XYZ file of C-alpha atoms in Angstrom:
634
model
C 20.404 25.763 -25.400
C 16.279 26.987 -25.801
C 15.665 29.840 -26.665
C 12.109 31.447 -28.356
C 13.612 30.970 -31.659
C 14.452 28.205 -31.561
C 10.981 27.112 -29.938
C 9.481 29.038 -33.348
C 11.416 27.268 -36.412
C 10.612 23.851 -34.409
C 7.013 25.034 -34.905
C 7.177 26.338 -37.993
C 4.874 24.744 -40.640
C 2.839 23.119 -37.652
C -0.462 24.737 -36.467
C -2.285 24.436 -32.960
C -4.565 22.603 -34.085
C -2.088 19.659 -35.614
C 0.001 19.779 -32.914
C -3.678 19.240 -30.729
C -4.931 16.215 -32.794
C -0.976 14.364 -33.015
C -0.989 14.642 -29.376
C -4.746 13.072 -28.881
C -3.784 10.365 -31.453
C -0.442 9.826 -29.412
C -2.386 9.375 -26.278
C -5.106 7.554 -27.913
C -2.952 4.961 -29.110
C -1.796 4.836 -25.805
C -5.239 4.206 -24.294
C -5.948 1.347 -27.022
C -3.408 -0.867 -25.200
C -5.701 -1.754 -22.038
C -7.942 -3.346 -24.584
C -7.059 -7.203 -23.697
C -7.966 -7.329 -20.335
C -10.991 -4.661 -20.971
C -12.245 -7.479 -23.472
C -12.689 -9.894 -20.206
C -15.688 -11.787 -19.327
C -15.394 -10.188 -15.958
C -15.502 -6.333 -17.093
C -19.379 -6.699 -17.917
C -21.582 -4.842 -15.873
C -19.800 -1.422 -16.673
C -23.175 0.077 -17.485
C -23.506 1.838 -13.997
C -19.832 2.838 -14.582
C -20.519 4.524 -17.757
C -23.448 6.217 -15.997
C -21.930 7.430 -12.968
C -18.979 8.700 -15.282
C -20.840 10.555 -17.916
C -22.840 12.563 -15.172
C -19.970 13.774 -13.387
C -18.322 14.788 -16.544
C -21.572 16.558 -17.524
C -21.740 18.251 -14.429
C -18.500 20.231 -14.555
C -19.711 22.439 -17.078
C -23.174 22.705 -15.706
C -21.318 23.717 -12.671
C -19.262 26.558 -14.249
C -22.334 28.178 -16.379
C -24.596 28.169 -12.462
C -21.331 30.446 -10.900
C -21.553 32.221 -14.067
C -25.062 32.878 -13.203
C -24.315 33.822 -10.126
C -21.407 36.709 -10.626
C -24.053 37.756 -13.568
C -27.260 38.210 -11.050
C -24.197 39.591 -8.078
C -23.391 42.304 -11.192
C -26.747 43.579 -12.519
C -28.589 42.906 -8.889
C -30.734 40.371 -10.689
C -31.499 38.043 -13.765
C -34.276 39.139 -16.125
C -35.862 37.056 -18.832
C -35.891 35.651 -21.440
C -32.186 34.916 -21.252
C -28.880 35.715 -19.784
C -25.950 36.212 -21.953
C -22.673 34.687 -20.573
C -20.680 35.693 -23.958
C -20.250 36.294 -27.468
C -22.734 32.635 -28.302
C -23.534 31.881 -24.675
C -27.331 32.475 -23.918
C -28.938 30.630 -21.145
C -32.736 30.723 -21.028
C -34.384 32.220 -17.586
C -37.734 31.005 -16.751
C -39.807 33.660 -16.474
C -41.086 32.336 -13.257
C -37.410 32.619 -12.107
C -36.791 35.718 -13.456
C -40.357 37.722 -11.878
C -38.561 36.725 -8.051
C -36.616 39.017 -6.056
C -32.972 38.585 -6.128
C -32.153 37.476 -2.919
C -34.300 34.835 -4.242
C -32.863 33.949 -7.489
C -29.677 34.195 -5.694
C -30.860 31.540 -2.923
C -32.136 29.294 -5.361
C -29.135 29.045 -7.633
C -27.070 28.629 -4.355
C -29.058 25.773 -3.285
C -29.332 24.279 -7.243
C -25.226 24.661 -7.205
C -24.620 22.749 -3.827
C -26.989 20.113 -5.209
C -25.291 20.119 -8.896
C -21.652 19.721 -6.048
C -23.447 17.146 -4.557
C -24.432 15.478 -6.847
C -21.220 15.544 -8.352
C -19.258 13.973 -5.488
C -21.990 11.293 -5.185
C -21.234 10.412 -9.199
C -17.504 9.834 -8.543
C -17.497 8.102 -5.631
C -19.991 5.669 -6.986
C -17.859 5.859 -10.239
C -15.084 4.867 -8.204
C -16.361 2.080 -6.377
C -17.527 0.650 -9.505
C -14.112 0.747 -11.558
C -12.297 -0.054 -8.558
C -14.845 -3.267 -8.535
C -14.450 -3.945 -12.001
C -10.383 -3.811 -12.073
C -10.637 -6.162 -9.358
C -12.747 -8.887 -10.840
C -10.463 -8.534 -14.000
C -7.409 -9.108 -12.124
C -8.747 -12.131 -9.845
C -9.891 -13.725 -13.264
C -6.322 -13.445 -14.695
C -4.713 -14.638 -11.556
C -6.841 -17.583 -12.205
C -5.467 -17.898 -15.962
C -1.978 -17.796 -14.517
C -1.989 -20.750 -12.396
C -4.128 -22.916 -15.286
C -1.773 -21.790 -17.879
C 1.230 -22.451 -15.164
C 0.090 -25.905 -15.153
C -0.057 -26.013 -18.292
C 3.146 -24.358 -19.490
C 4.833 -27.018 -16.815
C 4.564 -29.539 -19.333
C 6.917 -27.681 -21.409
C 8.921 -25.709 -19.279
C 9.068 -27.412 -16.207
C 7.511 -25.690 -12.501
C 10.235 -24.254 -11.874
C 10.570 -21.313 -14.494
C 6.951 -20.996 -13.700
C 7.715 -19.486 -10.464
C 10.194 -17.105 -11.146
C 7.502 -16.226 -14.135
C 4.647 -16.157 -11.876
C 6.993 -13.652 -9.263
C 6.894 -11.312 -11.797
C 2.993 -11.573 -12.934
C 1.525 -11.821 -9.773
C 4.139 -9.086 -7.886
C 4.542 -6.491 -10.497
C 2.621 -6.863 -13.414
C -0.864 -7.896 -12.034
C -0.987 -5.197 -9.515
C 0.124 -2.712 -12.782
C -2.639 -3.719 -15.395
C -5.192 -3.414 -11.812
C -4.186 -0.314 -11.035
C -4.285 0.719 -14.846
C -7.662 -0.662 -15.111
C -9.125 1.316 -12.094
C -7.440 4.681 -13.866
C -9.277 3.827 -17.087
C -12.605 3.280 -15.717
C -12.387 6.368 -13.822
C -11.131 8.925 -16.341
C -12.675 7.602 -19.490
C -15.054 9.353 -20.461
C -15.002 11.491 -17.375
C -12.397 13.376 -17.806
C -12.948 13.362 -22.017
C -16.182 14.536 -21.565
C -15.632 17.456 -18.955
C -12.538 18.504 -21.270
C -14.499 18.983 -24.434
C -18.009 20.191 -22.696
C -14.889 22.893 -20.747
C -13.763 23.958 -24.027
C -17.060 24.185 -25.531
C -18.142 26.596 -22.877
C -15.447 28.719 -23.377
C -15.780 28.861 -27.005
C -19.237 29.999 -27.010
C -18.202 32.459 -24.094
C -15.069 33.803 -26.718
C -13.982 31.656 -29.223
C -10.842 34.109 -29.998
C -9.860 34.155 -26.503
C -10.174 30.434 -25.795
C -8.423 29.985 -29.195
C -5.867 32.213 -28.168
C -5.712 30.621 -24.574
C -5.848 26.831 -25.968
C -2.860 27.608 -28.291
C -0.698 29.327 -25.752
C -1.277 26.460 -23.598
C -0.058 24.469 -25.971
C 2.996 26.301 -26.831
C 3.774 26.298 -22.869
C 3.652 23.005 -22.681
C 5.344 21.712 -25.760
C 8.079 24.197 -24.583
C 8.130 22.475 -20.541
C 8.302 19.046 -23.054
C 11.550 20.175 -24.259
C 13.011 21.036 -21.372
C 12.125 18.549 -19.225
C 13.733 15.909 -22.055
C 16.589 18.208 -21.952
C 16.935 17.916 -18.676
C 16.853 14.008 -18.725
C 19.756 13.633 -21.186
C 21.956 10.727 -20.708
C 24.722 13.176 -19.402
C 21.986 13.071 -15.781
C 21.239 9.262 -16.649
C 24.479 7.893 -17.562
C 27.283 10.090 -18.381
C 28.151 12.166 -15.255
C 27.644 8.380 -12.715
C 30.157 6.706 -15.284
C 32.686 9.618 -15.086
C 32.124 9.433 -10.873
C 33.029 5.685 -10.968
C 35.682 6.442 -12.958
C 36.992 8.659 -10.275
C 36.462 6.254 -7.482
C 38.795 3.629 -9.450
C 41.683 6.135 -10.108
C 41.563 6.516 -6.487
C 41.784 2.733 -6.087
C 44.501 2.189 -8.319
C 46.799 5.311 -7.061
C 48.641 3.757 -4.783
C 49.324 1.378 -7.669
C 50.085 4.017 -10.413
C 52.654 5.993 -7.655
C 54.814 2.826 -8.077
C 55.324 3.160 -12.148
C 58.214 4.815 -13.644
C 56.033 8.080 -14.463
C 55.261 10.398 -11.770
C 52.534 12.192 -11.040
C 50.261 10.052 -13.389
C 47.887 9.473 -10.748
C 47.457 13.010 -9.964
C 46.976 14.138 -13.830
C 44.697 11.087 -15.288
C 42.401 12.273 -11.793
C 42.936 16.266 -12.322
C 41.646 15.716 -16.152
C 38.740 13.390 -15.077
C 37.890 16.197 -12.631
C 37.804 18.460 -14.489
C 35.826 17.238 -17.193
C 33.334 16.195 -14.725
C 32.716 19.883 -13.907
C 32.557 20.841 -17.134
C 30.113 18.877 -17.482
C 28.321 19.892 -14.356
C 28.696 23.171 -15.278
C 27.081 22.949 -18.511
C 23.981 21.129 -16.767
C 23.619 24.012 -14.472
C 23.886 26.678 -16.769
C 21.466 25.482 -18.869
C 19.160 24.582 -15.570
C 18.993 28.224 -14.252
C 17.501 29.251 -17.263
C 14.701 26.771 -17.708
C 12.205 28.721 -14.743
C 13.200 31.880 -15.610
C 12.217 31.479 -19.731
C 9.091 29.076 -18.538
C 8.690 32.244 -16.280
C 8.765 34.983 -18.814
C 6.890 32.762 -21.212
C 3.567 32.185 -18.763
C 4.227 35.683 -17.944
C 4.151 36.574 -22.057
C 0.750 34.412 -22.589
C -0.703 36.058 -19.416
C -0.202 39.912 -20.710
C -1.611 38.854 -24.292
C -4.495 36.910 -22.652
C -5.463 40.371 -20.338
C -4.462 42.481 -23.290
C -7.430 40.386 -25.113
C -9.536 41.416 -22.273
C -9.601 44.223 -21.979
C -10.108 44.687 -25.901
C -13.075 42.900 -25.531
C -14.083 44.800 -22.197
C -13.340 48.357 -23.420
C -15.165 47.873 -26.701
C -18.580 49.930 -26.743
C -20.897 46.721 -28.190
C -18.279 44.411 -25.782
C -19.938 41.014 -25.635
C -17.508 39.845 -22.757
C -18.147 41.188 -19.229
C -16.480 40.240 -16.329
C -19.190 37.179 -15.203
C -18.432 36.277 -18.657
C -14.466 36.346 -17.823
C -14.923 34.460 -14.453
C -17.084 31.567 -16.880
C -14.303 31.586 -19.597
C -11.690 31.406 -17.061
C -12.732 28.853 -14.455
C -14.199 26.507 -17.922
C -10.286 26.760 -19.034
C -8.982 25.594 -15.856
C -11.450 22.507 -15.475
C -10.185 21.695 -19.077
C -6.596 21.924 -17.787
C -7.379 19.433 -14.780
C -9.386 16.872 -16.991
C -6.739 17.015 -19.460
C -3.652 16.502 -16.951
C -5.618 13.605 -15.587
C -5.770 12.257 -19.117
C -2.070 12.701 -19.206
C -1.802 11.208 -15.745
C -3.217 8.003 -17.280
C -1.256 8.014 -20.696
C 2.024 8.357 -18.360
C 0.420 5.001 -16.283
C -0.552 2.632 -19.128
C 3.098 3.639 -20.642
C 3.932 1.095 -18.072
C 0.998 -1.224 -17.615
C 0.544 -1.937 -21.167
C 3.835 -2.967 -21.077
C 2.806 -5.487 -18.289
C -0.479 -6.140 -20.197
C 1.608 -7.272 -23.266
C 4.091 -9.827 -21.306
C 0.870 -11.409 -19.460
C -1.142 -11.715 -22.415
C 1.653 -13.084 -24.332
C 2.435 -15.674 -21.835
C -1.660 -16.682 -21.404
C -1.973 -17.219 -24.976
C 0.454 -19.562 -25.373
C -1.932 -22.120 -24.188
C -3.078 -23.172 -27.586
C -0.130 -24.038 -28.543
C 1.181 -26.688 -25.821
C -0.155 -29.948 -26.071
C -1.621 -32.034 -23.692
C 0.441 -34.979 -22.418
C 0.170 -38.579 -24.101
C -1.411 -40.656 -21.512
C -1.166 -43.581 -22.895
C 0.998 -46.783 -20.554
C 1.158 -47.248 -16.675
C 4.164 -47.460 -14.958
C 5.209 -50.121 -12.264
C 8.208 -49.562 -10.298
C 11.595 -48.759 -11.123
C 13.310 -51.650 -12.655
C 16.574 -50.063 -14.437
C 17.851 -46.859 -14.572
C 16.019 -43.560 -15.037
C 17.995 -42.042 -18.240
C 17.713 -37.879 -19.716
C 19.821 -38.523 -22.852
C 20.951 -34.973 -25.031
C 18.335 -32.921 -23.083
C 17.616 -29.414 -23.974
C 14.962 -27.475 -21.487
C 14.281 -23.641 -23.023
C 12.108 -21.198 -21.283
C 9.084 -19.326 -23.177
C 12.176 -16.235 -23.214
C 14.105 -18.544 -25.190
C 16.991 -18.726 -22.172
C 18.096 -22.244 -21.463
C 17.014 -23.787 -18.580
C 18.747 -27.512 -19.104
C 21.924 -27.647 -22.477
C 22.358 -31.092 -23.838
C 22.128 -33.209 -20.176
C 22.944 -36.836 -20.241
C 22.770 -38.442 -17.331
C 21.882 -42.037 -15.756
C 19.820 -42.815 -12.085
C 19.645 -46.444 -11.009
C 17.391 -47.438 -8.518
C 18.989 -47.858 -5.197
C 20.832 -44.777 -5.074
C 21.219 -41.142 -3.036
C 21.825 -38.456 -5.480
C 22.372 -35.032 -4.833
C 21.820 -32.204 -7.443
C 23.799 -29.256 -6.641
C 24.343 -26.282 -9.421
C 24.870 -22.519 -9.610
C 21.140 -21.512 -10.482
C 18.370 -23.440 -8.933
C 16.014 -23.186 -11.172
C 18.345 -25.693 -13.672
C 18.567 -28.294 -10.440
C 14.636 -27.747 -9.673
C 14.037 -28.377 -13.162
C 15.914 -31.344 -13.882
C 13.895 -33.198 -10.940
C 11.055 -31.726 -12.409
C 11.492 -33.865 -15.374
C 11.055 -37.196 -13.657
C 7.886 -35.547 -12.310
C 6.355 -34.926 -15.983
C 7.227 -31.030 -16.055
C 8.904 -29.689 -18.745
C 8.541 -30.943 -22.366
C 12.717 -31.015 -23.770
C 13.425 -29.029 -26.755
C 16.041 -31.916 -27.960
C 16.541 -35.265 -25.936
C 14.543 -37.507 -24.482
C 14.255 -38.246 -20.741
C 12.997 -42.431 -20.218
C 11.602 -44.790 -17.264
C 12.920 -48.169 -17.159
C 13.529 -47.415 -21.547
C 9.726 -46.233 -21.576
C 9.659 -42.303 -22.766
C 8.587 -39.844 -20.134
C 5.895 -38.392 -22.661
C 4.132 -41.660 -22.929
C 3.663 -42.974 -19.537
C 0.227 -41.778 -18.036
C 0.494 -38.847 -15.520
C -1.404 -40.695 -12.275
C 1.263 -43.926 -13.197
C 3.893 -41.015 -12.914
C 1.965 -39.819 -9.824
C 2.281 -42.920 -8.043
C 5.703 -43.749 -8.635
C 7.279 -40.361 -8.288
C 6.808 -38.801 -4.791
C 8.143 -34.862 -3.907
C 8.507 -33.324 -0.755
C 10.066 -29.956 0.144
C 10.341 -28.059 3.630
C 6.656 -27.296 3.453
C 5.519 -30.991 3.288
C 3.418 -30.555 1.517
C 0.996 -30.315 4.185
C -3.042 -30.228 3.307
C -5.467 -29.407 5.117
C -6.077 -32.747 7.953
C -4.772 -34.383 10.785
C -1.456 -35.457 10.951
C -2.909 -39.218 11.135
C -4.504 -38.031 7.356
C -1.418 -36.209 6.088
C 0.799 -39.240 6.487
C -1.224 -41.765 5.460
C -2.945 -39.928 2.356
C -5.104 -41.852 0.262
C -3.510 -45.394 1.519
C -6.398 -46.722 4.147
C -4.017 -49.658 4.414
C -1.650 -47.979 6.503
C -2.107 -48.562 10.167
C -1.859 -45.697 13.152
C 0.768 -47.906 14.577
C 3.122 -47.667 11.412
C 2.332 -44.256 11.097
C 4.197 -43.897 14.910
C 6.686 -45.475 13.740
C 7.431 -43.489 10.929
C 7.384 -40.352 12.528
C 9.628 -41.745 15.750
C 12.152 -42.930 13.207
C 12.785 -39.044 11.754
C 12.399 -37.952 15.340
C 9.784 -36.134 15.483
C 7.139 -38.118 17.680
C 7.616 -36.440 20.792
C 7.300 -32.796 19.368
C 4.129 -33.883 17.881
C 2.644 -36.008 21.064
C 2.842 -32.536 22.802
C 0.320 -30.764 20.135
C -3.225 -29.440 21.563
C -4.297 -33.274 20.215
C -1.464 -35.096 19.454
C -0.890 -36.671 16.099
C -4.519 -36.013 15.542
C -4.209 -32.420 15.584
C -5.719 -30.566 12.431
C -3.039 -28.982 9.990
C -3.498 -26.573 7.026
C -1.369 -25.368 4.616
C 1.175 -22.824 5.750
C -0.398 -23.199 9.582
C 2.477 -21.256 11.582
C 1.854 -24.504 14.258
C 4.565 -26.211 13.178
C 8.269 -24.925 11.895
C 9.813 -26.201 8.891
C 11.926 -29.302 10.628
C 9.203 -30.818 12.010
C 6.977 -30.045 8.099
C 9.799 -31.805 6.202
C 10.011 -34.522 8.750
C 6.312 -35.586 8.436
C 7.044 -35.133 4.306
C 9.691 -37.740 5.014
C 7.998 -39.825 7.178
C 5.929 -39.957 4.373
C 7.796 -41.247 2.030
C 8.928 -43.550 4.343
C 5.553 -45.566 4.687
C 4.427 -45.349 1.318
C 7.800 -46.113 -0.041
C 8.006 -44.496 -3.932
C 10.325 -45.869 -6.369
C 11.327 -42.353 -7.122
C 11.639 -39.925 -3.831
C 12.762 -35.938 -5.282
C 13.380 -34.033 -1.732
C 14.504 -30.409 -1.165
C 15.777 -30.075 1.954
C 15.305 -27.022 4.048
C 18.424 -25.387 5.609
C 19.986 -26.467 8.352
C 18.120 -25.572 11.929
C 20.172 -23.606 13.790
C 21.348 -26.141 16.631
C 23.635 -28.726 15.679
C 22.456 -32.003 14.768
C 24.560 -35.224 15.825
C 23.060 -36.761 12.623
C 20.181 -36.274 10.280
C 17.145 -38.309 11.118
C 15.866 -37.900 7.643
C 19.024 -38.762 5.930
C 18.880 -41.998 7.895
C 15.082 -42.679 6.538
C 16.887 -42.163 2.816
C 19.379 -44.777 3.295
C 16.384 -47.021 4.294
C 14.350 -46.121 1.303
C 17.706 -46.548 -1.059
C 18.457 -49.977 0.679
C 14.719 -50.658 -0.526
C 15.477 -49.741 -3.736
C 14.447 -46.559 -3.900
C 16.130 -43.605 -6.281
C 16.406 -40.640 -3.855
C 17.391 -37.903 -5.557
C 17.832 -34.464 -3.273
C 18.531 -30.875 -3.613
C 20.891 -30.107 -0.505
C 21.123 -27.134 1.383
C 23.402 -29.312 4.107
C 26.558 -30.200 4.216
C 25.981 -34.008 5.619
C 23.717 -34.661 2.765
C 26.632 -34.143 0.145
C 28.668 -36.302 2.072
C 26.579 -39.038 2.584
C 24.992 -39.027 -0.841
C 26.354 -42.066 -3.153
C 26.529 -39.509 -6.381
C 26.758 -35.639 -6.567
C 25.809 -33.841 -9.826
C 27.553 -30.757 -10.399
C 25.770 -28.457 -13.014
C 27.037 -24.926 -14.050
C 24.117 -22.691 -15.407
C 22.139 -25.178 -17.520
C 25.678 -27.330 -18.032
C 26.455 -30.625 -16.908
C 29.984 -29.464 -14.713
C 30.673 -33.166 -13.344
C 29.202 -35.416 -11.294
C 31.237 -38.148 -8.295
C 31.536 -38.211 -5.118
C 31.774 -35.137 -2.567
C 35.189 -36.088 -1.639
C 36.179 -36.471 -5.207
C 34.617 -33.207 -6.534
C 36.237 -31.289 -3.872
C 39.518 -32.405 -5.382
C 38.792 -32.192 -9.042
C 36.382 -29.340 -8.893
C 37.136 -25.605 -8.627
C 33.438 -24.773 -9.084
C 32.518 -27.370 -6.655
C 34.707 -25.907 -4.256
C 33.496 -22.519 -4.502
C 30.156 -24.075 -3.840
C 30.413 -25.820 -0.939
C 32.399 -22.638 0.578
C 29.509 -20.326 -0.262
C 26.706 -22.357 0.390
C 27.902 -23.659 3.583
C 31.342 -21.996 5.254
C 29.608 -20.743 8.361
C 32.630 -18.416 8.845
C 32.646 -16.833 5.066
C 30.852 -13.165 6.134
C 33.037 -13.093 9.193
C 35.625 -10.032 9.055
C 39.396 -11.155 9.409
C 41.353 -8.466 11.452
C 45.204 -8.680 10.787
């Protein structure tokens, strides 16, 4: 419970103006953490920026003393020279040019010098916004950049896999957070700082007690809407009252099970207790909720009376130095100082969370010093003997394991399928013939030859992806299939892509196999993408193929074209090594390896596994029982 007392001995021994400066130095801290990406190459040019932002936060004030001009010259029926006094230290010089016109005049004149001051004004933000929102932007396309060179980069150690779960999370959420951030900084700072002090100067001059008075009992108010509102988020609204409601939900789950035990009516007074603690509870919550408006009520109401009280001291005084254009300046500079400083807060509560986000990308850029560039030191010709990862040990930057102590043995000549629980383990363990990923412990070798000292084009040639996407590049069909090999003849090339069956589909293209393709061109669907990707492996024939297939299209097939190309290639003596997403490639695949999390789990035949293998079983009837989300009715 709150109450004014309690408010006072939490206050006690702490002035205004400490409780002022720990908040600034709370928010300022706060402000210092955009400082990285600020630092960029690409957030020069912020001179127009700082221009456009320090005249509309000099303007505000200007703004408030010309109406203050105005309700003086409405009051007296005119302005007279030398100066004008707006309060107790507030002079402002009249020209006595100005002050010899009539006062329809002087009135028309500071009219039109306020619209143009408005003006002005508008002009400065919106060209202050355009430049920070210009500014964000260059920052964040630069570090978009510095994500994919790092990726490729952190590949070596971590494998491409891990990268793009990482790079989900930089690019979706925390890119678009430190942008957003930026664009918030650059248009409150100094803006905002500058209109809040040249506000509170203003009304200083015009009264310091009264501003004094009014800063302080703004302060109070809102340290007092502080507590409440923490109040209010206690972990009985976060986490206490949704456990006890789960809670609930079970006891009604298990009653029909707890009416069978030897005590009755233990159902009914395990749930009447829960209940009624949960209403307690809920009681509490509310009691102490109808009182928060009510005291924040009485309390605005409180700081209100002593405010008017002050004015009308001040007012009622014979030598009073505060009339009521004086009032209207003090007042309206006040509430421009509340608005620039709730924007500040508005930008303390928003780089709470992207300097959070700044932190994890900068963290994960700078880690580029310390990954090593590959050895490139031997070539690499063909796949004579086995492919071998002995004792490997793949971490991520996070320090989760990717791949735990992995032994395992490819010969040439053989269909093996990768299946596991999490795919980024069975992406990453083909990664490693590719060159991506750099094991913690273990070593993974060619033909006896380490991984780390074979040079990356000798890897390159010998090692040959594809995926559901192709890849496809930007060229004809004709150039996608036969790549950099001139040697390859258009007549092969038919014959490649007639043997995964595709031929036909792509004969009836606008121009026929020499139709143009780019990536992620909506002209094709996936079958007919990882058919070309196959008939390209096919006519350049890799000692090492890695394929992930795409799912299964959604007519039946009497039998896989492409699996038919990978028993060619493995009768070549090729090591085809998939990641399935159909049920014919398990069963036609000479060796399945079974991994659980980053875990070897077993590794045989599909016919075998399914007998020996509980996990494998659960596998194959999630990933491809086409009746498993169908409801049974009894």
């Amino acid at each position: 419970m709150i109450s004014w007392m309690g408010l006072a001995s939490t206050l006690r021994g702490q002035s205004s103006v400490h409780i002022l400066l720990r908040t600034g130095a709370d928010k300022l801290i706060r402000y210092s953490t955009l400082s990285q990406p600020r630092q960029e190459a690409e957030s020069s040019g912020g001179f127009f920026t700082l221009l456009w932002s320090l005249t509309a936060g000099i303007l505000v004030p200007v703004l408030v003393i010309l109406i203050g001009l105005m309700a003086v010259l409405l009051n007296e029926r005119g302005l007279g020279g030398p100066s004008t006094q707006l309060g107790t230290y507030l002079a402002v010089p009249i020209p006595p040019a100005f002050a010899e016109q009539a006062a329809l005049v002087q009135l028309t004149e500071l009219v039109g010098l306020s619209i143009a001051v408005a003006a002005a004004f508008s002009l400065a933000i919106w060209l202050q916004r355009r430049s920070a929102d210009s500014r964000a932007g260059r920052i964040a396309r630069a570090l978009h950049t510095r994500v994919l060179s790092q990726s490729l980069r952190s590949a070596e150690l971590e494998g491409a896999a891990a990268q793009h779960l990482r790079a989900q999370r930089l690019i979706g959420e925390q890119l678009p957070s430190i942008q957003s951030g930026l664009s918030l900084w650059y248009r409150v700072i100094p803006r905002s700082l500058l209109t809040l002090l040249g506000c509170l100067v203003v009304a200083l001059l015009v009264n310091p007690w009264l501003a004094l008075l009014a800063i302080v009992s703004g302060i109070l108010l809102w340290q007092l809407f502080r507590r409440f509102r923490e109040d209010d988020q206690t972990e009985l609204n976060q986490w206490e009252v949704p456990r006890m409601r789960n809670r609930m939900a079970e006891l009604v789950g298990q009653a029909p099970l707890l009416a069978r035990l030897q005590s009755p009516g233990l159902a009914d007074r395990t749930f009447g207790n829960e209940l009624e603690l949960l209403y307690r509870r809920l009681g509490e919550r509310d009691s102490r909720l109808a009182r928060i408006w009510p005291i924040l009520f009485l309390a605005i109401s409180a700081s209100v009376a002593v405010l008017v009280l002050g004015l009308g001291v001040n007012l009622f005084q014979d030598n009073h130095s505060l009339s009521l254009p004086s009032a209207l300046v003090l007042g309206l500079s006040l509430g421009a100082a509340v608005v620039a400083a709730g924007r500040l807060l508005s930008l303390a509560a928003h780089l709470h969370i992207s300097s959070e986000a700044s932190d994890s990308l900068y963290h994960y850029l700078k880690r580029s010093s310390e990954i090593a560039p590959s050895e490139q030191r031997v070539g690499l010709s063909g796949l004579q003997e086995n492919v071998e990862i002995a004792g490997v040990t793949l971490i991520e930057s996070t320090g989760q394991p990717i791949l735990s102590h992995l032994s395992l043995k490819f010969a040439p000549g053989t269909l093996v399928a990768l299946l596991g629980t999490e795919t980024v383990s069975t992406k990453a363990l083909s990664e490693l013939l590719m060159g991506f990923g750099m094991p913690a412990e273990g070593r993974v070798t060619i033909d006896g030859v380490s991984l780390r000292d074979i040079h990356p084009q000798a890897l390159a040639r010998n090692v040959m992806w594809i995926e559901p996407d192709g890849p496809i590049w930007d060229g004809t069909i004709y150039e996608n299939l036969r790549g950099n090999d001139d040697t390859i003849t258009n007549s092969e090339i038919v014959d490649a892509v007639t043997a995964v069956g595709v031929f036909d589909r792509l004969q009836r293209l606008p121009e026929g196999m020499n139709t143009m393709l780019t990536a992620g061109d909506s002209i094709l669907d996936v079958e007919s993408t990882y058919a070309i990707a196959t008939a390209r492996a096919l006519l350049h024939r890799p000692p090492i193929l890695l394929a992930m297939e795409p799912p299964p299209p959604a007519e039946h097939l009497a039998e896989d074209p492409c699996l038919k190309v990978f028993r060619k290639l493995v009768n070549a003596g090729t090591l085809v090594i998939t990641l399935p997403k159909r049920l014919e490639t398990l069963r036609y695949a000479d060796r399945v390896v079974l991994l659980n999390g980053p875990r070897l789990a077993g590794e045989g035949k599909h016919a075998e596994l399914l007998g020996n293998s509980d996990l494998y079983r659960h596998l194959n009837y999630l990933l491809f029982n086409p009746y498993r989300h169908q409801k049974h009715t009894p």
